[in-house]
Amino acid sequence: MQDTAPNGPQADDKVVLAGQEERKGARADFISSLLLLLIGIFTIIESLRMPRFESWGSYARPGLTPIVVASCLILASLIIFIRSLCNGGYRLNITAAGAAAFCKADMTRRFLFTLFMITLYLLCLGKTHFVVVSVGFLFCMMIYFRASKWWISMAVAFVVAFLTWYLFEKIFLVPLP
Amino acid sequence: MGPIHLATAIYEQLTVYNLINVFLATQLGIVIGMLPGLTATMGVALLTTLTFKWNAGNAIVTLVSIYIGAIYGGSRTGILLNIPGTPASAATCLDGYPLARSGKGAEAIGLATTASFLGSVVGLFALSFFTPLLGDFALEFKSFEIFWLAIFGIAICGNLTASKDHLKGWIAGALGIILSFVGMDAIQGYRRFTFDIGQLDAGFDIIPVLVGTYGFVEILDNLSRPDLKESIQQLGRVLPKFSAVMANWVNIVRSGIIGVVVGIIPGVGENIASYVAYDFEKRSSKHPETFGKGAVEGLIASETANNACIGGALVPVLALAIPGSPPAAVLLAALYLHDINPGPLLMLQRPHYIYEFSAMFFWATCAMFILGLTIVKPLLKILSLKNAFLMPIVFLFCIIGTFAINGRFFDLLVMVFFGLLGYPMRKLGYPETPLVLGIILGPMIDENLRRGLLLNNGAILPFFTSPISLMLIGAIFLTLFGRKIKSMLFKPRSA
C-alpha cells in the first residue's frame, strides 16, 4: 500500500478505465456469442434437413460433420455467453446520445467512406476500362485521406493503375476485371 | 553414394544460363509471393504453361525456383504489412509484423530469409537422402490420422492467435470449418448451404477468403484509424548476426524436421507446418509471453518450417507421385508434361533423377537466400509510405490477386464478404487466422471423417486405435486443456 499511495489518483483512473474496458468487452462478448449461437443453431437445423442417403449408411450423410462442428461452436459460444452474463454484458446501455456520437466519430466517417468507395469501385469494374476506374478510385481515396497535393496524388494514381494493367494484362497475360 | 551423386548434380548445373534462369525465376516467385492473392500454386501453374516448350531440365528448375521464391516471398508482406502473401506465411505475421512496427523490419526480413534458407536446406536433405523412406511414412497417414492432424492444426492455431482467450480462437476455427462446408460435398456431391446460388456450388475459393480476411480487413482497419502512426523509422542491419542464428539452432533443426514431416503428409502442406513449429517453440521458450509481440524465435520457427515443408512436400511427389501440397500438385503435373514419371518406378527408370531434382532445389534455395538479403532496404521504404498512399494501392493488388485466379467477379464479392466478416471479428477479439485455416482444412476434416466411417461400416473405434492417431489425440487434448491442467497441478498455495 505504501508504494501505491503517491500514485493514488492515477491508479484509481487506471482501475476505472480497466473496469470500463471489461464492461465493454463483456457487452461485445454478449452480442457476439448470441450471433454465434444463432449461426450454430441454424447450421444444425439446415444439416438435419439434408438427405440421409440411407443406402450409404447414416454415418456418411452430408449433414454429419456440420452437426458435429456446429455443436462444438454452440458449446463454446455458450461458455462465452454465460461468462458475459456474469460480467454484466447484458446491460447494453444504448442511448440516443451515444449512437449520435458514434455516427459523428471520425473513425466511423473514415470507415464508411472507405466502404462506399470500395463498393463504387466494384460496381464500376467491368463496365469501364480497368485503368480509368482504378485511377478514379486511387485518386479519390488519396485526396480524401490527404495523402499529398492533388497533382501528386493524380500522378501516383495514374502511374500505378497503368503499370499494373500493363504488367498483368500485357506481360503476364492475366485477365483483369 | 548419395552425397557424391548430389554434389555431381550440383556441379553439373553450375552454368551461367542455368543460374540466370534460377535467379530470374526465384525473383519472380518472390514478387508473386509478396502480392496478396497471388500464391505459389498460381505462380507454378502460370509458368508451367509458359515453359511448356522448354527442355525438361530448364523448365523444372524454373518451376522449383518459382515455388521456393513464392513461399519465401509471402513472408515479406506478412512482415511489412501484416498481410501474408500466401497462406503459408500467416504464422510469420504473428511476430514479424510487431518486429517491423517496432523499427526492426530489416532485422525481421534478414532473419526470415536466413530461417527460410536453413529450412530449405533441411528440406533438401530430406528430399535427397530420405525420399524412399519418407515416402513410405506418408502412406501411414490414412483417413483417421489426417482427420486428427487437421483438428490438431486448428486447435493449435486457435491457441496461438488468441493468446488472451483461447476459446475465441477455437470458435473462429469452428466458424471457418462451417463456412468450408458451403458447396458440393466431396462424397455424395450434395449441395450444402448454397441456398440455390449456383456460384456457391464450388464453395469459397481460398484466395478471396485469404485476401478478404487479411488484406481487406487490414485496409479497413488502417484507413479508419485517424490516430495510426504512419511512418516507422527502420533501424538495424539486414544480415543477421551469426550468434543470433546459432542461439536458435535447436529451434531451426526442430522446426525444419516438423516442416519436413508435415510436408510429406499428402494434402496438409505449409499452412499447418508453420503453426506446429511455432507452437513447439513457444512451449519450449523461457519467455513465451513475448510471442506474438515480436519474438525472434517465433519468426524463425515459422519461416524455417514453411520452407522445410517444401522439401517434405516434394518427397511424396517423387517417391509416390502423391503431392504433399497444392503447389506440389501443379509441379507433379508439370513433371508429367515433361515426360518425367514420378512414383515408385522413378528410382528404377531414372535412378539419379532425385539428385538432379535436389540440385535444382539447392540452386533455387541459394538464389532465394542471396536475393532475399540484397533487395531489402528499398522494400523497407514501404513502411515509410503514408497509409493514405499505400492502402488504396494494396487494395488494387487485392482485387487483381482475387480476380486473376478464376476470372470470376463473384470472387471479388466473396473477398468483400470475408473482409466485412473479419473486421468485426478482429474488433471483438476473434482472430482471423483460425477462420482461414478452418476453411482450408474443413473439407479435409469432413471428407476424412465420413470416409473413415464408411470404410469401417460406421465403427468409430478405429479413429482411436492407431499409434499415430493416439499421439495426435494426446496432442489435441494437451492443446485444449494443457493450460488448465498445468494451472491445476501447479496452483500457487495461499499463505
XYZ file of C-alpha atoms in Angstrom:
672
model
C 0.000 0.000 0.000
C 2.849 2.352 0.769
C 4.235 2.003 -2.740
C 0.990 2.831 -4.448
C -0.063 5.654 -2.173
C 1.708 8.518 -4.009
C 0.126 7.434 -7.330
C -3.306 7.044 -5.784
C -5.422 9.124 -8.206
C -3.617 7.775 -11.290
C -4.016 4.224 -10.038
C -7.726 4.893 -9.472
C -8.051 6.204 -13.055
C -6.409 3.056 -14.343
C -8.798 0.881 -12.343
C -11.787 2.849 -13.674
C -10.520 2.557 -17.278
C -9.863 -1.164 -16.867
C -13.385 -1.586 -15.463
C -14.897 0.290 -18.431
C -12.898 -1.837 -20.869
C -14.046 -5.009 -19.118
C -17.709 -3.948 -19.299
C -17.281 -3.019 -22.965
C -15.677 -6.422 -23.609
C -18.493 -8.206 -21.785
C -21.088 -6.364 -23.901
C -19.216 -7.301 -27.092
C -18.976 -10.920 -25.925
C -22.686 -10.954 -25.111
C -23.665 -9.808 -28.617
C -21.089 -11.932 -30.467
C -21.942 -15.095 -28.514
C -25.637 -14.606 -29.290
C -24.843 -14.294 -33.003
C -22.605 -17.363 -32.882
C -25.309 -19.333 -31.088
C -27.740 -18.404 -33.852
C -25.228 -19.498 -36.519
C -24.711 -22.810 -34.717
C -28.433 -23.470 -34.348
C -29.088 -22.504 -37.980
C -26.309 -24.875 -39.142
C -27.772 -27.772 -37.167
C -31.310 -27.149 -38.458
C -30.071 -26.942 -42.067
C -27.911 -30.066 -41.610
C -30.824 -32.063 -40.210
C -32.846 -31.135 -43.293
C -30.198 -32.612 -45.599
C -30.899 -36.045 -47.147
C -29.617 -39.069 -45.218
C -28.596 -41.301 -48.152
C -29.603 -44.405 -46.160
C -28.066 -46.748 -48.738
C -24.630 -45.344 -47.849
C -25.255 -45.710 -44.115
C -26.479 -42.824 -41.991
C -22.908 -42.122 -40.847
C -21.993 -40.911 -44.345
C -24.780 -38.317 -44.580
C -23.644 -34.856 -45.736
C -25.027 -33.199 -42.625
C -22.968 -35.265 -40.166
C -19.813 -33.161 -39.887
C -21.690 -29.812 -39.903
C -23.784 -31.093 -36.952
C -20.666 -32.141 -35.016
C -18.814 -28.869 -35.674
C -21.888 -26.690 -35.049
C -22.425 -28.465 -31.714
C -18.855 -27.587 -30.719
C -19.494 -23.991 -31.807
C -22.678 -23.817 -29.719
C -20.892 -25.247 -26.680
C -18.020 -22.769 -26.937
C -20.404 -19.847 -27.593
C -22.484 -20.831 -24.554
C -19.396 -20.581 -22.362
C -18.721 -17.060 -23.671
C -22.421 -16.176 -23.310
C -22.565 -17.292 -19.662
C -19.284 -15.565 -18.908
C -20.571 -12.311 -20.403
C -23.791 -12.592 -18.369
C -21.743 -12.947 -15.184
C -19.791 -9.804 -16.125
C -22.936 -7.770 -16.756
C -22.654 -7.837 -20.540
C -26.469 -7.928 -20.934
C -26.632 -4.242 -19.876
C -26.193 -2.790 -23.361
C -26.772 0.861 -22.347
C -27.610 2.034 -25.864
C -28.602 5.707 -25.753
C -29.512 8.186 -28.482
C -26.604 10.434 -27.485
C -24.159 7.532 -27.637
C -25.417 6.445 -31.061
C -25.163 10.023 -32.374
C -21.611 10.365 -31.068
C -20.697 7.068 -32.732
C -22.109 8.221 -36.079
C -20.256 11.535 -35.882
C -16.929 9.981 -34.890
C -14.025 10.474 -37.285
C -13.335 6.748 -37.294
C -16.903 5.917 -38.381
C -16.795 8.502 -41.174
C -13.463 7.210 -42.458
C -14.717 3.624 -42.308
C -17.937 4.435 -44.151
C -16.130 6.457 -46.824
C -13.695 3.572 -47.456
C -16.586 1.147 -47.705
C -18.515 3.477 -50.025
C -15.529 3.929 -52.348
C -14.844 0.190 -52.467
C -18.498 -0.535 -53.282
C -18.473 2.130 -56.000
C -15.211 0.751 -57.418
C -16.572 -2.801 -57.535
C -19.770 -1.592 -59.208
C -17.795 0.233 -61.906
C -15.308 -2.591 -62.530
C -16.062 -4.479 -65.709
C -18.276 -1.668 -67.007
C -15.486 0.854 -67.628
C -11.834 0.248 -68.512
C -9.751 -1.010 -65.580
C -7.253 1.873 -65.782
C -9.938 4.573 -65.785
C -11.846 3.114 -62.809
C -8.647 2.450 -60.873
C -7.276 5.958 -61.419
C -10.573 7.381 -60.167
C -10.612 5.108 -57.120
C -6.993 5.728 -56.158
C -7.251 9.480 -56.684
C -10.425 9.863 -54.592
C -9.003 7.752 -51.767
C -5.719 9.654 -51.737
C -7.439 13.032 -51.779
C -9.925 12.143 -49.004
C -7.218 10.763 -46.732
C -4.929 13.717 -47.568
C -2.050 11.694 -48.942
C -0.393 14.627 -50.704
C -1.051 17.504 -53.116
C -3.771 16.742 -55.673
C -1.455 16.609 -58.669
C 0.950 14.231 -56.915
C -1.991 12.003 -55.983
C -3.222 12.118 -59.572
C 0.217 11.224 -60.937
C 0.661 8.331 -58.491
C -2.846 7.041 -59.214
C -2.275 7.116 -62.962
C 1.205 5.548 -62.890
C 0.169 2.746 -60.512
C -3.054 1.922 -62.366
C -1.421 1.980 -65.804
C 1.682 -0.018 -64.813
C -0.424 -2.613 -63.004
C -2.680 -3.022 -66.019
C 0.268 -3.240 -68.436
C 2.229 -5.705 -66.287
C -0.631 -8.117 -65.650
C -2.703 -7.859 -68.811
C 0.036 -7.408 -71.404
C 3.079 -9.191 -69.925
C 1.687 -11.893 -67.605
C -1.459 -12.285 -69.756
C -3.575 -12.328 -66.591
C -7.163 -11.140 -67.253
C -8.249 -8.115 -65.231
C -11.853 -7.187 -64.369
C 26.992 -42.722 -52.789
C 24.099 -40.301 -52.366
C 26.163 -37.247 -51.379
C 28.536 -37.818 -54.328
C 25.651 -38.014 -56.783
C 24.149 -34.873 -55.275
C 27.476 -32.985 -55.424
C 27.945 -34.070 -59.059
C 24.453 -32.913 -59.996
C 25.001 -29.558 -58.248
C 28.280 -29.098 -60.147
C 26.754 -30.048 -63.494
C 24.031 -27.441 -63.052
C 26.551 -24.701 -62.327
C 26.238 -22.955 -65.702
C 25.674 -19.281 -66.416
C 22.446 -19.969 -68.309
C 21.087 -22.116 -65.500
C 21.980 -19.568 -62.830
C 20.335 -16.709 -64.741
C 17.256 -18.872 -65.128
C 17.204 -19.749 -61.429
C 17.723 -16.161 -60.225
C 15.084 -14.689 -62.535
C 12.537 -17.354 -61.641
C 13.211 -17.052 -57.916
C 12.845 -13.261 -58.077
C 9.579 -13.663 -59.952
C 8.488 -16.158 -57.301
C 9.328 -13.668 -54.536
C 7.262 -10.981 -56.285
C 4.340 -13.395 -56.750
C 4.556 -14.455 -53.102
C 4.625 -10.827 -51.989
C 1.440 -9.820 -53.794
C -1.636 -10.588 -51.698
C -3.691 -13.187 -53.501
C -1.049 -14.475 -55.878
C 0.152 -17.795 -54.488
C 2.920 -20.292 -55.152
C 0.311 -22.550 -56.773
C -0.669 -19.836 -59.208
C 2.978 -18.957 -59.918
C 3.910 -22.566 -60.691
C 0.748 -23.008 -62.787
C 1.408 -19.818 -64.796
C 4.994 -20.764 -65.505
C 4.082 -24.357 -66.374
C 2.286 -23.089 -69.450
C 4.996 -20.568 -70.333
C 7.793 -23.160 -70.042
C 5.894 -25.944 -71.795
C 8.134 -25.922 -74.874
C 11.414 -25.644 -72.961
C 13.585 -28.673 -72.345
C 12.680 -30.579 -69.180
C 15.744 -29.541 -67.154
C 15.269 -25.800 -67.665
C 11.510 -25.937 -67.222
C 11.610 -27.899 -63.956
C 14.378 -25.771 -62.439
C 12.303 -22.665 -63.256
C 9.224 -24.126 -61.597
C 11.120 -25.271 -58.489
C 12.642 -21.770 -58.216
C 9.245 -20.107 -58.517
C 7.858 -22.440 -55.837
C 10.635 -21.713 -53.347
C 10.656 -17.980 -54.131
C 6.887 -17.644 -53.728
C 6.707 -19.456 -50.387
C 9.519 -17.265 -49.101
C 8.134 -14.069 -50.693
C 4.886 -14.420 -48.760
C 6.756 -13.527 -45.593
C 7.663 -10.078 -46.950
C 4.179 -8.581 -46.950
C 3.432 -10.508 -43.770
C 6.279 -8.718 -42.008
C 5.826 -5.313 -43.648
C 2.037 -5.001 -43.866
C 0.564 -7.802 -41.734
C -0.916 -9.229 -44.931
C 0.542 -12.688 -45.633
C 1.339 -13.061 -49.328
C 0.475 -16.771 -49.141
C -1.425 -18.834 -46.531
C 1.931 -20.412 -45.541
C 3.116 -17.071 -44.156
C 0.169 -16.394 -41.863
C 2.150 -17.556 -38.803
C 5.034 -15.267 -39.807
C 2.798 -12.218 -39.285
C 2.399 -13.056 -35.596
C 5.899 -11.870 -34.730
C 7.226 -10.437 -37.991
C 4.778 -7.540 -38.098
C 5.284 -6.484 -34.454
C 9.046 -6.520 -35.136
C 8.591 -4.226 -38.142
C 6.263 -1.934 -36.143
C 8.967 -1.586 -33.532
C 11.500 -0.466 -36.161
C 13.168 -3.828 -36.696
C 11.818 -4.572 -40.172
C 15.298 -5.059 -41.650
C 16.272 -7.485 -38.901
C 12.987 -9.357 -39.276
C 13.425 -9.771 -43.037
C 17.056 -10.816 -42.590
C 16.121 -13.425 -40.018
C 13.150 -14.646 -42.052
C 15.424 -15.051 -45.083
C 18.075 -16.923 -43.120
C 15.462 -19.132 -41.463
C 13.838 -19.840 -44.839
C 17.250 -20.743 -46.264
C 18.071 -23.086 -43.392
C 14.584 -24.596 -43.555
C 15.057 -25.246 -47.256
C 18.419 -26.904 -46.521
C 16.713 -29.286 -44.060
C 14.093 -29.953 -46.739
C 16.875 -30.561 -49.264
C 18.460 -33.223 -47.046
C 15.125 -34.967 -46.626
C 14.492 -34.795 -50.354
C 17.907 -36.102 -51.347
C 18.559 -38.858 -48.880
C 15.280 -39.988 -47.350
C 12.833 -39.858 -50.246
C 12.065 -43.622 -50.475
C 11.958 -43.985 -46.687
C 9.801 -40.921 -46.003
C 7.533 -41.791 -48.886
C 6.532 -44.958 -47.029
C 5.871 -42.928 -43.870
C 3.437 -40.712 -45.796
C 1.378 -43.814 -46.584
C 0.885 -44.444 -42.850
C -1.442 -41.418 -42.764
C -4.920 -42.643 -43.622
C -8.336 -41.040 -43.114
C -8.264 -41.148 -39.305
C -4.784 -39.751 -38.944
C -5.379 -36.936 -41.442
C -8.654 -36.104 -39.659
C -6.899 -35.771 -36.297
C -3.998 -33.855 -37.818
C -6.377 -31.270 -39.302
C -8.161 -30.896 -35.932
C -4.774 -30.529 -34.247
C -3.770 -27.780 -36.698
C -6.889 -25.733 -35.960
C -6.623 -26.260 -32.186
C -3.005 -25.089 -32.182
C -3.781 -22.139 -34.421
C -6.627 -21.073 -32.107
C -4.272 -21.260 -29.137
C -1.552 -19.246 -30.776
C -3.590 -16.478 -32.296
C -5.901 -15.838 -29.348
C -3.401 -15.791 -26.513
C -5.756 -13.878 -24.159
C -8.766 -16.115 -24.700
C -8.100 -19.416 -26.497
C -11.802 -20.109 -26.690
C -12.252 -17.289 -29.185
C -9.521 -18.776 -31.366
C -11.242 -22.170 -31.398
C -14.603 -20.524 -32.113
C -13.065 -18.747 -35.109
C -11.664 -22.109 -36.267
C -15.080 -23.808 -35.902
C -16.723 -20.959 -37.818
C -14.140 -21.415 -40.576
C -14.864 -25.153 -40.759
C -18.613 -24.465 -41.003
C -18.039 -21.947 -43.814
C -15.914 -24.531 -45.637
C -18.987 -26.777 -45.890
C -20.616 -24.336 -48.318
C -20.742 -26.000 -51.724
C -20.880 -29.512 -53.097
C -19.715 -32.164 -50.653
C -16.926 -34.439 -51.817
C -18.550 -37.813 -51.113
C -22.154 -37.629 -52.341
C -21.986 -34.404 -54.323
C -24.839 -32.878 -52.302
C -25.070 -29.064 -52.349
C -24.783 -27.835 -48.766
C -25.665 -24.302 -47.604
C -25.718 -22.957 -51.181
C -29.268 -21.503 -50.993
C -29.673 -22.142 -54.735
C -26.853 -19.765 -55.625
C -25.051 -21.573 -58.438
C -21.735 -19.833 -57.846
C -21.594 -21.257 -54.333
C -21.600 -24.843 -55.649
C -17.807 -24.922 -55.714
C -17.597 -23.388 -52.226
C -15.394 -20.477 -51.258
C -12.083 -20.324 -53.087
C -9.307 -19.882 -50.571
C -7.682 -16.882 -52.286
C -10.640 -14.470 -51.973
C -11.041 -15.683 -48.390
C -7.379 -15.032 -47.614
C -7.308 -11.639 -49.312
C -10.583 -10.625 -47.672
C -9.744 -11.668 -44.125
C -6.219 -10.275 -44.159
C -5.878 -7.692 -46.915
C -9.315 -6.112 -46.857
C -9.507 -6.086 -43.053
C -6.055 -4.516 -42.816
C -7.060 -1.815 -45.317
C -10.300 -1.031 -43.467
C -8.510 -1.025 -40.137
C -5.669 1.228 -41.269
C -7.778 3.744 -43.136
C -10.433 4.099 -40.464
C -7.960 4.873 -37.665
C -7.038 8.556 -37.802
C -4.547 8.219 -34.952
C -2.467 5.483 -36.545
C 1.238 6.210 -36.604
C 2.042 6.324 -40.282
C 5.788 6.147 -40.601
C 8.223 3.969 -38.708
C 11.935 4.546 -38.831
C 13.668 1.261 -39.546
C 16.899 0.562 -37.719
C 19.312 -2.326 -37.651
C 21.059 -4.433 -40.241
C 19.620 -6.919 -42.667
C 22.265 -9.617 -42.370
C 21.567 -11.368 -39.083
C 24.346 -11.884 -36.587
C 25.826 -15.364 -36.615
C 25.374 -15.571 -32.856
C 21.650 -14.772 -33.179
C 21.204 -17.630 -35.633
C 23.330 -20.038 -33.572
C 21.329 -19.205 -30.446
C 18.333 -20.675 -32.283
C 19.945 -23.794 -33.705
C 17.731 -26.179 -31.728
C 14.687 -24.197 -32.869
C 15.872 -24.323 -36.501
C 16.576 -28.066 -36.500
C 13.301 -28.881 -34.729
C 11.211 -26.574 -36.928
C 12.939 -27.957 -40.017
C 12.100 -31.529 -39.039
C 8.498 -30.540 -38.232
C 8.267 -28.835 -41.631
C 9.543 -31.928 -43.443
C 7.291 -34.345 -41.540
C 4.155 -32.225 -42.048
C 5.133 -31.587 -45.658
C 5.266 -35.237 -46.616
C 1.723 -35.871 -45.379
C -0.398 -35.543 -48.512
C -2.658 -32.521 -48.706
C -1.643 -30.878 -45.447
C 1.086 -28.558 -46.671
C 2.850 -25.491 -45.391
C -0.172 -23.951 -43.674
C -0.066 -26.252 -40.669
C 3.705 -26.760 -40.511
C 4.482 -23.179 -39.535
C 1.890 -23.203 -36.724
C 3.037 -26.535 -35.314
C 6.669 -25.374 -35.281
C 5.670 -22.027 -33.755
C 3.727 -23.779 -31.009
C 6.618 -26.124 -30.205
C 8.977 -23.165 -29.927
C 6.566 -21.188 -27.760
C 6.129 -24.107 -25.381
C 9.864 -24.646 -25.031
C 10.717 -20.948 -24.729
C 11.731 -19.365 -21.423
C 9.768 -16.263 -22.440
C 6.514 -17.461 -24.025
C 4.874 -14.145 -23.099
C 6.947 -12.371 -25.790
C 5.423 -14.497 -28.561
C 3.049 -12.502 -30.721
C 4.782 -9.280 -29.652
C 7.890 -9.580 -31.817
C 9.689 -12.724 -30.638
C 12.572 -13.534 -32.966
C 12.268 -17.248 -32.060
C 8.666 -17.349 -33.276
C 9.574 -15.754 -36.595
C 12.450 -18.206 -37.101
C 10.289 -21.240 -36.206
C 7.537 -20.272 -38.616
C 9.803 -19.427 -41.561
C 12.068 -22.464 -41.105
C 9.091 -24.816 -41.013
C 7.227 -23.451 -44.015
C 10.302 -23.637 -46.231
C 11.381 -27.065 -44.927
C 7.866 -28.137 -45.796
C 8.606 -27.577 -49.498
C 11.274 -30.291 -49.444
C 8.921 -32.503 -47.449
C 6.008 -31.904 -49.833
C 8.197 -32.906 -52.789
C 9.172 -36.245 -51.195
C 5.840 -37.995 -51.894
C 5.759 -36.271 -55.314
C 8.928 -38.075 -56.348
C 8.546 -41.298 -54.344
C 4.820 -41.959 -54.730
C 3.537 -39.408 -57.271
C 1.296 -38.040 -54.484
C 1.573 -34.275 -53.901
C 2.043 -33.030 -50.356
C 0.675 -29.526 -51.045
C -1.239 -27.643 -53.787
C 1.850 -26.150 -55.497
C 3.495 -29.587 -55.359
C 0.431 -30.945 -57.180
C 0.963 -28.463 -60.022
C 4.650 -29.326 -60.082
C 3.740 -33.008 -60.338
C 1.590 -32.247 -63.373
C 4.496 -30.297 -64.892
C 6.823 -33.273 -64.371
C 4.396 -35.494 -66.272
C 4.158 -32.876 -69.046
C 7.928 -33.122 -69.462
C 7.905 -36.939 -69.613
C 9.260 -37.458 -66.131
C 7.105 -40.030 -64.388
C 7.449 -39.764 -60.623
C 6.429 -42.690 -58.458
C 7.904 -45.963 -57.228
C 9.344 -46.713 -60.682
C 11.299 -43.460 -60.855
C 14.198 -44.973 -58.907
C 14.391 -47.812 -61.435
C 13.841 -45.809 -64.612
C 15.938 -42.750 -63.710
C 17.960 -43.628 -60.594
C 19.786 -40.282 -60.455
C 16.795 -38.030 -61.051
C 16.199 -37.419 -57.331
C 19.710 -35.964 -57.088
C 19.215 -33.846 -60.222
C 15.964 -32.566 -58.765
C 17.628 -31.923 -55.387
C 20.397 -29.980 -57.136
C 17.753 -27.726 -58.736
C 16.275 -27.285 -55.278
C 19.722 -26.378 -53.948
C 20.332 -23.648 -56.538
C 16.867 -22.196 -56.056
C 17.472 -22.107 -52.289
C 20.798 -20.275 -52.776
C 19.127 -17.779 -55.138
C 16.376 -17.156 -52.595
C 18.941 -16.506 -49.866
C 21.005 -14.069 -51.950
C 18.027 -12.213 -53.428
C 16.298 -12.186 -50.062
C 19.159 -10.400 -48.365
C 20.111 -7.976 -51.117
C 16.909 -6.151 -52.007
C 15.653 -5.376 -48.519
C 16.368 -1.687 -47.931
C 14.249 -0.444 -50.863
C 11.438 -2.711 -49.677
C 11.538 -1.181 -46.224
C 10.585 2.134 -47.800
C 7.081 0.645 -47.895
C 6.885 1.195 -44.165
C 7.699 4.868 -44.554
C 4.867 5.409 -47.058
C 1.723 7.074 -45.786
C -1.213 4.725 -45.349
C -3.260 7.075 -47.497
C -0.959 6.170 -50.430
C -0.218 2.583 -49.549
C -3.588 1.120 -48.619
C -5.554 2.065 -51.782
C -2.686 0.622 -53.863
C -2.691 -2.572 -51.773
C -6.435 -2.801 -52.386
C -5.793 -2.640 -56.134
C -3.464 -5.646 -55.827
C -6.028 -7.442 -53.674
C -8.562 -7.014 -56.482
C -6.125 -8.319 -59.104
C -4.958 -11.267 -56.987
C -8.535 -12.290 -56.255
C -9.820 -11.919 -59.803
C -6.814 -13.473 -61.536
C -7.330 -16.969 -60.104
C -10.649 -17.813 -61.790
C -11.590 -14.630 -63.618
C -14.885 -14.537 -61.675
C -16.462 -11.313 -60.425
C -18.147 -13.411 -57.736
C -14.747 -13.947 -56.087
C -14.498 -10.175 -55.525
C -17.804 -10.298 -53.646
C -16.504 -13.224 -51.587
C -13.420 -11.167 -50.750
C -15.566 -8.254 -49.571
C -17.823 -10.622 -47.574
C -14.866 -12.092 -45.719
C -13.432 -8.619 -45.182
C -16.681 -7.477 -43.615
C -16.761 -10.640 -41.509
C -13.122 -10.363 -40.478
C -13.272 -6.695 -39.444
C -15.790 -7.083 -36.572
C -14.133 -10.377 -35.653
C -10.822 -8.570 -35.175
C -12.504 -5.812 -33.168
C -14.258 -8.357 -30.935
C -11.075 -10.337 -30.266
C -11.740 -13.309 -32.557
C -8.574 -13.950 -34.601
C -8.886 -14.261 -38.378
C -6.186 -16.890 -38.862
C -8.085 -19.900 -37.419
C -11.038 -18.872 -39.592
C -8.864 -19.111 -42.715
C -7.220 -22.339 -41.574
C -10.673 -23.763 -40.803
C -11.769 -23.011 -44.359
C -8.623 -24.686 -45.732
C -8.820 -27.763 -43.508
C -12.611 -28.068 -43.226
C -13.067 -30.185 -46.371
C -10.231 -32.424 -45.184
C -11.943 -32.920 -41.818
C -15.349 -33.634 -43.381
C -14.079 -35.963 -46.080
C -11.785 -37.996 -43.836
C -14.298 -38.322 -41.001
C -17.019 -39.649 -43.290
C -14.688 -41.735 -45.439
C -13.202 -43.312 -42.309
C -16.694 -44.161 -41.054
C -17.723 -45.519 -44.462
C -14.678 -47.781 -44.697
C -15.369 -49.181 -41.232
C -19.158 -49.532 -41.598
C -19.795 -46.732 -39.153
C -17.450 -48.029 -36.433
C -15.889 -45.118 -34.568
C -13.292 -47.146 -32.649
C -10.664 -47.232 -35.460
C -10.339 -43.448 -35.083
C -8.781 -44.064 -31.681
C -6.629 -47.130 -32.172
C -3.657 -46.420 -34.462
C -0.483 -45.183 -32.716
C -0.342 -42.009 -34.855
C -3.994 -41.241 -34.060
C -3.370 -41.755 -30.352
C -0.376 -39.428 -30.464
C -2.389 -36.766 -32.252
C -5.351 -37.128 -29.865
C -2.951 -36.682 -26.945
C -1.524 -33.574 -28.594
C -5.023 -32.150 -29.190
C -6.008 -32.846 -25.593
C -2.901 -31.070 -24.321
C -3.507 -28.148 -26.676
C -7.086 -27.714 -25.482
C -6.678 -28.424 -21.789
C -2.913 -28.252 -21.148
C -3.029 -24.782 -19.614
C -5.941 -25.737 -17.355
C -4.216 -28.916 -16.207
C -0.957 -27.053 -15.629
C -2.678 -24.388 -13.541
C -4.480 -27.075 -11.505
C -1.312 -29.081 -10.888
C 0.912 -26.127 -10.099
C -1.600 -23.951 -8.261
C 0.280 -21.471 -6.035
C -0.511 -22.190 -2.422
C -2.006 -19.317 -0.491
C -0.200 -18.459 2.723
